[in-house]
Amino acid sequence: MPRAIVQERLDAIFRSMERAHFTDARHAVLFKPGRYDLDVNIGFFTQVAGLGALPGDVVIDGHVHAEADWAKGVALVNFWRSVENLEIRPKDGSDRWAVSQAAPYRRIHLRGDLVLDDGGWSSGGFMADCRIDGVVRSGTQQQWFTRNSTIRAWSGANWNMMFMGTAGAPATSFPDPPYTNIPTVSRMRDKPFLHVAAAGDWQVFVPAVRREAEGASWATGLPSGRSIPLSRFFIARPGMSALQINAALRRGLHLLLTPGIYSIDRPLRIDRANTIVLGLGLATLLAKGGSKVLTVADVPGVVVAGLLIDAGEILSPVLMEIGPRGSRRDHRADPISLSDIFFRVGGANIGNATTCLEINSHHVIGDHLWIWRADHGDRASGRVHVGWSESTGDQGLVVNGDDVTLCALFVEHFQKYQTLWNGERGRTYFYQNELPYDPPSQAAYMAGTTRGWAAYKVADHVDDHQAIAMGVYANFTADPTIVLESAIEAPDKPGVSFANITTISLGGGKGTIAHIVNAAGAAARPGAIKQILVRYPVP
């Protein structure tokens, strides 16, 4: 394709998506193996990905970047975009990825520096399976999670920066600077990706589970895994019904969802072991009639990746269910995995859900989840759809399964517990939470006789749980006098521990978090807006 035609198309997509915060449009820009001289500016609801087996099979001589020019450099709402599986060679030696939540930077070889802000505040973010030949400069990023990558160096820190299995990352020094570094990732399955084989056949590559993983999966060539011919996938398009999609799943097909909005009036049912569900261009499943959107049976090896899931106007008790309640099977040899799964309750439309994601199966792996009850909408278009009684959600995540491991967990603005963990031997590596902005009063925000609902609740019966690198932030704009008793509530048992936690009263002190874990830790409040706790139980 002539360069001018490709660049013109890229620029047209970006112009339409630069400010399109709550649009229904979705785009996937896919590059076949080769070399391209382009400037790829990525706006909302746009995925840019290479179709090679390795990142170096698709080379961009130029920039593949996210900017915040539209918001005068403030990237706090630069959500819902991604770049994957490319080698990028910026001619000036540096690229920019100024984003906040739900904007993964995956499987990239960047031959230069990477800047993670655009001058104003940003609230990211996630990078995995990458090689950055230069320095990563985090700038104003409030928090960031990097795993299984190689970087030359890292510069900058604000509240919570975590690295796992990343060569070149700074050593643990929390809280000054607030770095947490774990040398390996205990178990991880990287996100599957679409690629074109040398013979021209289209396939989806599904990486194998790695254990005690260090560095990028592709550092020495194609990683372990399997390629599945696209002929074994049902290729769904917007307008297709859940009935049609389920019929294809029952025939034993995998599922590839092309970009767009899918109205789901009955759950998509993943009942067969090792089924792959892959969304392109932030394919969006919108609940209708109070339905669940997607359910996974208690079977091994299922992979769900690259989806945005929206609550509908009628209350859904659960939007996505991994295993039915009471699941008991052991999946440690071939776990279910979830990658780049994002949820919205409100914002784009009126949304109501009791729980967004419920994990009942054991040994599930989560790799980058953002579960969001909207704190804002699109005033310019009149699509606001936020409010304490308009778009409601009790909790973002409930974990009932045992041995669940979650990396890069973002849960925000729910009206009761943000995260409720009932399973044993749970592990969370990096947690970001903003409490709801909109409780109208303390009386409306009480967990029985306790002031407020914890941002992270481990049930009293749990004996073994660990979480590390956690940030919990209050911004009670509707009533700044509200107090949350504890950011984290958990049983005081030898097997339950937390490390490297930050609490902040945002906006100069809009609300108070009285304690960090249970009764430990000083209050984040007006006049003392930031508090830290290095470990709990406190020595």
PDB file of N, CA, C and O in Angstrom, residues 289-326:
ATOM      1  N   GLY A 289     -31.194  -6.342  29.227  1.00  0.00           N
ATOM      2  CA  GLY A 289     -32.217  -7.038  29.993  1.00  0.00           C
ATOM      3  C   GLY A 289     -31.735  -7.610  31.311  1.00  0.00           C
ATOM      4  O   GLY A 289     -32.343  -8.543  31.833  1.00  0.00           O
ATOM      5  N   GLY A 290     -30.643  -7.085  31.860  1.00  0.00           N
ATOM      6  CA  GLY A 290     -30.130  -7.577  33.135  1.00  0.00           C
ATOM      7  C   GLY A 290     -29.356  -8.871  33.023  1.00  0.00           C
ATOM      8  O   GLY A 290     -29.105  -9.551  34.024  1.00  0.00           O
ATOM      9  N   SER A 291     -28.919  -9.208  31.811  1.00  0.00           N
ATOM     10  CA  SER A 291     -28.216 -10.475  31.592  1.00  0.00           C
ATOM     11  C   SER A 291     -26.776 -10.408  32.081  1.00  0.00           C
ATOM     12  O   SER A 291     -26.155  -9.338  32.127  1.00  0.00           O
ATOM     13  N   LYS A 292     -26.229 -11.570  32.422  1.00  0.00           N
ATOM     14  CA  LYS A 292     -24.784 -11.725  32.426  1.00  0.00           C
ATOM     15  C   LYS A 292     -24.308 -11.580  30.985  1.00  0.00           C
ATOM     16  O   LYS A 292     -25.041 -11.872  30.036  1.00  0.00           O
ATOM     17  N   VAL A 293     -23.056 -11.166  30.824  1.00  0.00           N
ATOM     18  CA  VAL A 293     -22.511 -10.988  29.485  1.00  0.00           C
ATOM     19  C   VAL A 293     -21.727 -12.211  29.037  1.00  0.00           C
ATOM     20  O   VAL A 293     -21.837 -12.644  27.892  1.00  0.00           O
ATOM     21  N   LEU A 294     -20.919 -12.779  29.927  1.00  0.00           N
ATOM     22  CA  LEU A 294     -20.080 -13.912  29.554  1.00  0.00           C
ATOM     23  C   LEU A 294     -19.885 -14.803  30.770  1.00  0.00           C
ATOM     24  O   LEU A 294     -19.605 -14.308  31.871  1.00  0.00           O
ATOM     25  N   THR A 295     -20.047 -16.113  30.565  1.00  0.00           N
ATOM     26  CA  THR A 295     -19.794 -17.078  31.629  1.00  0.00           C
ATOM     27  C   THR A 295     -18.808 -18.130  31.122  1.00  0.00           C
ATOM     28  O   THR A 295     -18.847 -18.517  29.951  1.00  0.00           O
ATOM     29  N   VAL A 296     -17.934 -18.553  32.015  1.00  0.00           N
ATOM     30  CA  VAL A 296     -16.965 -19.603  31.711  1.00  0.00           C
ATOM     31  C   VAL A 296     -17.237 -20.768  32.647  1.00  0.00           C
ATOM     32  O   VAL A 296     -17.330 -20.582  33.867  1.00  0.00           O
ATOM     33  N   ALA A 297     -17.382 -21.955  32.095  1.00  0.00           N
ATOM     34  CA  ALA A 297     -17.579 -23.144  32.921  1.00  0.00           C
ATOM     35  C   ALA A 297     -16.302 -23.446  33.698  1.00  0.00           C
ATOM     36  O   ALA A 297     -15.228 -22.892  33.430  1.00  0.00           O
ATOM     37  N   ASP A 298     -16.401 -24.331  34.651  1.00  0.00           N
ATOM     38  CA  ASP A 298     -15.243 -24.698  35.479  1.00  0.00           C
ATOM     39  C   ASP A 298     -14.404 -25.727  34.729  1.00  0.00           C
ATOM     40  O   ASP A 298     -14.322 -26.902  35.095  1.00  0.00           O
ATOM     41  N   VAL A 299     -13.767 -25.237  33.632  1.00  0.00           N
ATOM     42  CA  VAL A 299     -12.971 -26.097  32.759  1.00  0.00           C
ATOM     43  C   VAL A 299     -11.599 -25.452  32.576  1.00  0.00           C
ATOM     44  O   VAL A 299     -11.441 -24.243  32.710  1.00  0.00           O
ATOM     45  N   PRO A 300     -10.578 -26.251  32.248  1.00  0.00           N
ATOM     46  CA  PRO A 300      -9.218 -25.699  32.179  1.00  0.00           C
ATOM     47  C   PRO A 300      -8.932 -24.969  30.883  1.00  0.00           C
ATOM     48  O   PRO A 300      -9.576 -25.178  29.846  1.00  0.00           O
ATOM     49  N   GLY A 301      -7.895 -24.112  30.940  1.00  0.00           N
ATOM     50  CA  GLY A 301      -7.254 -23.588  29.754  1.00  0.00           C
ATOM     51  C   GLY A 301      -7.990 -22.531  28.982  1.00  0.00           C
ATOM     52  O   GLY A 301      -7.525 -22.117  27.912  1.00  0.00           O
ATOM     53  N   VAL A 302      -9.123 -22.055  29.464  1.00  0.00           N
ATOM     54  CA  VAL A 302      -9.867 -21.017  28.745  1.00  0.00           C
ATOM     55  C   VAL A 302      -9.082 -19.708  28.824  1.00  0.00           C
ATOM     56  O   VAL A 302      -8.524 -19.349  29.868  1.00  0.00           O
ATOM     57  N   VAL A 303      -9.051 -18.977  27.706  1.00  0.00           N
ATOM     58  CA  VAL A 303      -8.391 -17.668  27.646  1.00  0.00           C
ATOM     59  C   VAL A 303      -9.404 -16.658  27.129  1.00  0.00           C
ATOM     60  O   VAL A 303     -10.002 -16.852  26.063  1.00  0.00           O
ATOM     61  N   VAL A 304      -9.585 -15.581  27.878  1.00  0.00           N
ATOM     62  CA  VAL A 304     -10.457 -14.481  27.463  1.00  0.00           C
ATOM     63  C   VAL A 304      -9.606 -13.222  27.468  1.00  0.00           C
ATOM     64  O   VAL A 304      -8.975 -12.900  28.486  1.00  0.00           O
ATOM     65  N   ALA A 305      -9.592 -12.483  26.355  1.00  0.00           N
ATOM     66  CA  ALA A 305      -8.667 -11.351  26.239  1.00  0.00           C
ATOM     67  C   ALA A 305      -9.239 -10.273  25.336  1.00  0.00           C
ATOM     68  O   ALA A 305      -9.940 -10.560  24.360  1.00  0.00           O
ATOM     69  N   GLY A 306      -8.917  -9.020  25.685  1.00  0.00           N
ATOM     70  CA  GLY A 306      -9.185  -7.897  24.800  1.00  0.00           C
ATOM     71  C   GLY A 306     -10.636  -7.505  24.687  1.00  0.00           C
ATOM     72  O   GLY A 306     -11.113  -7.224  23.587  1.00  0.00           O
ATOM     73  N   LEU A 307     -11.356  -7.403  25.819  1.00  0.00           N
ATOM     74  CA  LEU A 307     -12.773  -7.070  25.793  1.00  0.00           C
ATOM     75  C   LEU A 307     -13.077  -5.880  26.696  1.00  0.00           C
ATOM     76  O   LEU A 307     -12.459  -5.706  27.756  1.00  0.00           O
ATOM     77  N   LEU A 308     -14.055  -5.082  26.281  1.00  0.00           N
ATOM     78  CA  LEU A 308     -14.676  -4.074  27.126  1.00  0.00           C
ATOM     79  C   LEU A 308     -16.101  -4.533  27.389  1.00  0.00           C
ATOM     80  O   LEU A 308     -16.832  -4.852  26.444  1.00  0.00           O
ATOM     81  N   ILE A 309     -16.483  -4.569  28.660  1.00  0.00           N
ATOM     82  CA  ILE A 309     -17.794  -5.082  29.041  1.00  0.00           C
ATOM     83  C   ILE A 309     -18.572  -3.970  29.725  1.00  0.00           C
ATOM     84  O   ILE A 309     -18.124  -3.399  30.719  1.00  0.00           O
ATOM     85  N   ASP A 310     -19.735  -3.657  29.172  1.00  0.00           N
ATOM     86  CA  ASP A 310     -20.563  -2.552  29.636  1.00  0.00           C
ATOM     87  C   ASP A 310     -21.809  -3.077  30.345  1.00  0.00           C
ATOM     88  O   ASP A 310     -22.512  -3.952  29.816  1.00  0.00           O
ATOM     89  N   ALA A 311     -22.097  -2.487  31.500  1.00  0.00           N
ATOM     90  CA  ALA A 311     -23.377  -2.744  32.148  1.00  0.00           C
ATOM     91  C   ALA A 311     -24.490  -2.059  31.368  1.00  0.00           C
ATOM     92  O   ALA A 311     -24.293  -0.987  30.780  1.00  0.00           O
ATOM     93  N   GLY A 312     -25.662  -2.663  31.365  1.00  0.00           N
ATOM     94  CA  GLY A 312     -26.829  -2.062  30.743  1.00  0.00           C
ATOM     95  C   GLY A 312     -27.716  -1.382  31.775  1.00  0.00           C
ATOM     96  O   GLY A 312     -27.437  -1.387  32.973  1.00  0.00           O
ATOM     97  N   GLU A 313     -28.813  -0.800  31.285  1.00  0.00           N
ATOM     98  CA  GLU A 313     -29.672  -0.018  32.172  1.00  0.00           C
ATOM     99  C   GLU A 313     -30.372  -0.887  33.209  1.00  0.00           C
ATOM    100  O   GLU A 313     -30.533  -0.476  34.364  1.00  0.00           O
ATOM    101  N   ILE A 314     -30.783  -2.085  32.835  1.00  0.00           N
ATOM    102  CA  ILE A 314     -31.421  -2.998  33.788  1.00  0.00           C
ATOM    103  C   ILE A 314     -30.341  -3.718  34.577  1.00  0.00           C
ATOM    104  O   ILE A 314     -29.358  -4.201  34.020  1.00  0.00           O
ATOM    105  N   LEU A 315     -30.505  -3.802  35.879  1.00  0.00           N
ATOM    106  CA  LEU A 315     -29.481  -4.336  36.781  1.00  0.00           C
ATOM    107  C   LEU A 315     -29.089  -5.764  36.416  1.00  0.00           C
ATOM    108  O   LEU A 315     -29.941  -6.651  36.322  1.00  0.00           O
ATOM    109  N   SER A 316     -27.791  -5.984  36.207  1.00  0.00           N
ATOM    110  CA  SER A 316     -27.231  -7.330  36.048  1.00  0.00           C
ATOM    111  C   SER A 316     -26.625  -7.733  37.393  1.00  0.00           C
ATOM    112  O   SER A 316     -25.768  -7.012  37.924  1.00  0.00           O
ATOM    113  N   PRO A 317     -26.991  -8.883  37.950  1.00  0.00           N
ATOM    114  CA  PRO A 317     -26.356  -9.311  39.203  1.00  0.00           C
ATOM    115  C   PRO A 317     -24.852  -9.507  39.046  1.00  0.00           C
ATOM    116  O   PRO A 317     -24.083  -9.164  39.945  1.00  0.00           O
ATOM    117  N   VAL A 318     -24.431 -10.055  37.901  1.00  0.00           N
ATOM    118  CA  VAL A 318     -23.017 -10.258  37.582  1.00  0.00           C
ATOM    119  C   VAL A 318     -22.860 -10.021  36.081  1.00  0.00           C
ATOM    120  O   VAL A 318     -23.697 -10.459  35.291  1.00  0.00           O
ATOM    121  N   LEU A 319     -21.788  -9.356  35.679  1.00  0.00           N
ATOM    122  CA  LEU A 319     -21.541  -9.177  34.248  1.00  0.00           C
ATOM    123  C   LEU A 319     -20.713 -10.311  33.668  1.00  0.00           C
ATOM    124  O   LEU A 319     -21.013 -10.813  32.586  1.00  0.00           O
ATOM    125  N   MET A 320     -19.651 -10.721  34.356  1.00  0.00           N
ATOM    126  CA  MET A 320     -18.784 -11.785  33.843  1.00  0.00           C
ATOM    127  C   MET A 320     -18.507 -12.759  34.980  1.00  0.00           C
ATOM    128  O   MET A 320     -18.095 -12.345  36.072  1.00  0.00           O
ATOM    129  N   GLU A 321     -18.737 -14.037  34.722  1.00  0.00           N
ATOM    130  CA  GLU A 321     -18.612 -15.061  35.763  1.00  0.00           C
ATOM    131  C   GLU A 321     -17.630 -16.131  35.287  1.00  0.00           C
ATOM    132  O   GLU A 321     -17.826 -16.748  34.237  1.00  0.00           O
ATOM    133  N   ILE A 322     -16.571 -16.321  36.073  1.00  0.00           N
ATOM    134  CA  ILE A 322     -15.556 -17.320  35.752  1.00  0.00           C
ATOM    135  C   ILE A 322     -15.763 -18.515  36.672  1.00  0.00           C
ATOM    136  O   ILE A 322     -15.401 -18.508  37.847  1.00  0.00           O
ATOM    137  N   GLY A 323     -16.370 -19.545  36.120  1.00  0.00           N
ATOM    138  CA  GLY A 323     -16.762 -20.706  36.904  1.00  0.00           C
ATOM    139  C   GLY A 323     -18.043 -20.427  37.660  1.00  0.00           C
ATOM    140  O   GLY A 323     -18.240 -19.323  38.181  1.00  0.00           O
ATOM    141  N   PRO A 324     -18.943 -21.412  37.738  1.00  0.00           N
ATOM    142  CA  PRO A 324     -20.143 -21.212  38.546  1.00  0.00           C
ATOM    143  C   PRO A 324     -19.790 -21.225  40.035  1.00  0.00           C
ATOM    144  O   PRO A 324     -18.737 -21.711  40.440  1.00  0.00           O
ATOM    145  N   ARG A 325     -20.643 -20.663  40.829  1.00  0.00           N
ATOM    146  CA  ARG A 325     -20.420 -20.705  42.275  1.00  0.00           C
ATOM    147  C   ARG A 325     -20.358 -22.160  42.740  1.00  0.00           C
ATOM    148  O   ARG A 325     -21.101 -23.013  42.284  1.00  0.00           O
ATOM    149  N   GLY A 326     -19.409 -22.407  43.643  1.00  0.00           N
ATOM    150  CA  GLY A 326     -19.186 -23.774  44.101  1.00  0.00           C
ATOM    151  C   GLY A 326     -18.188 -24.542  43.266  1.00  0.00           C
ATOM    152  O   GLY A 326     -18.003 -25.751  43.476  1.00  0.00           O
TER     153      GLY A 326
END
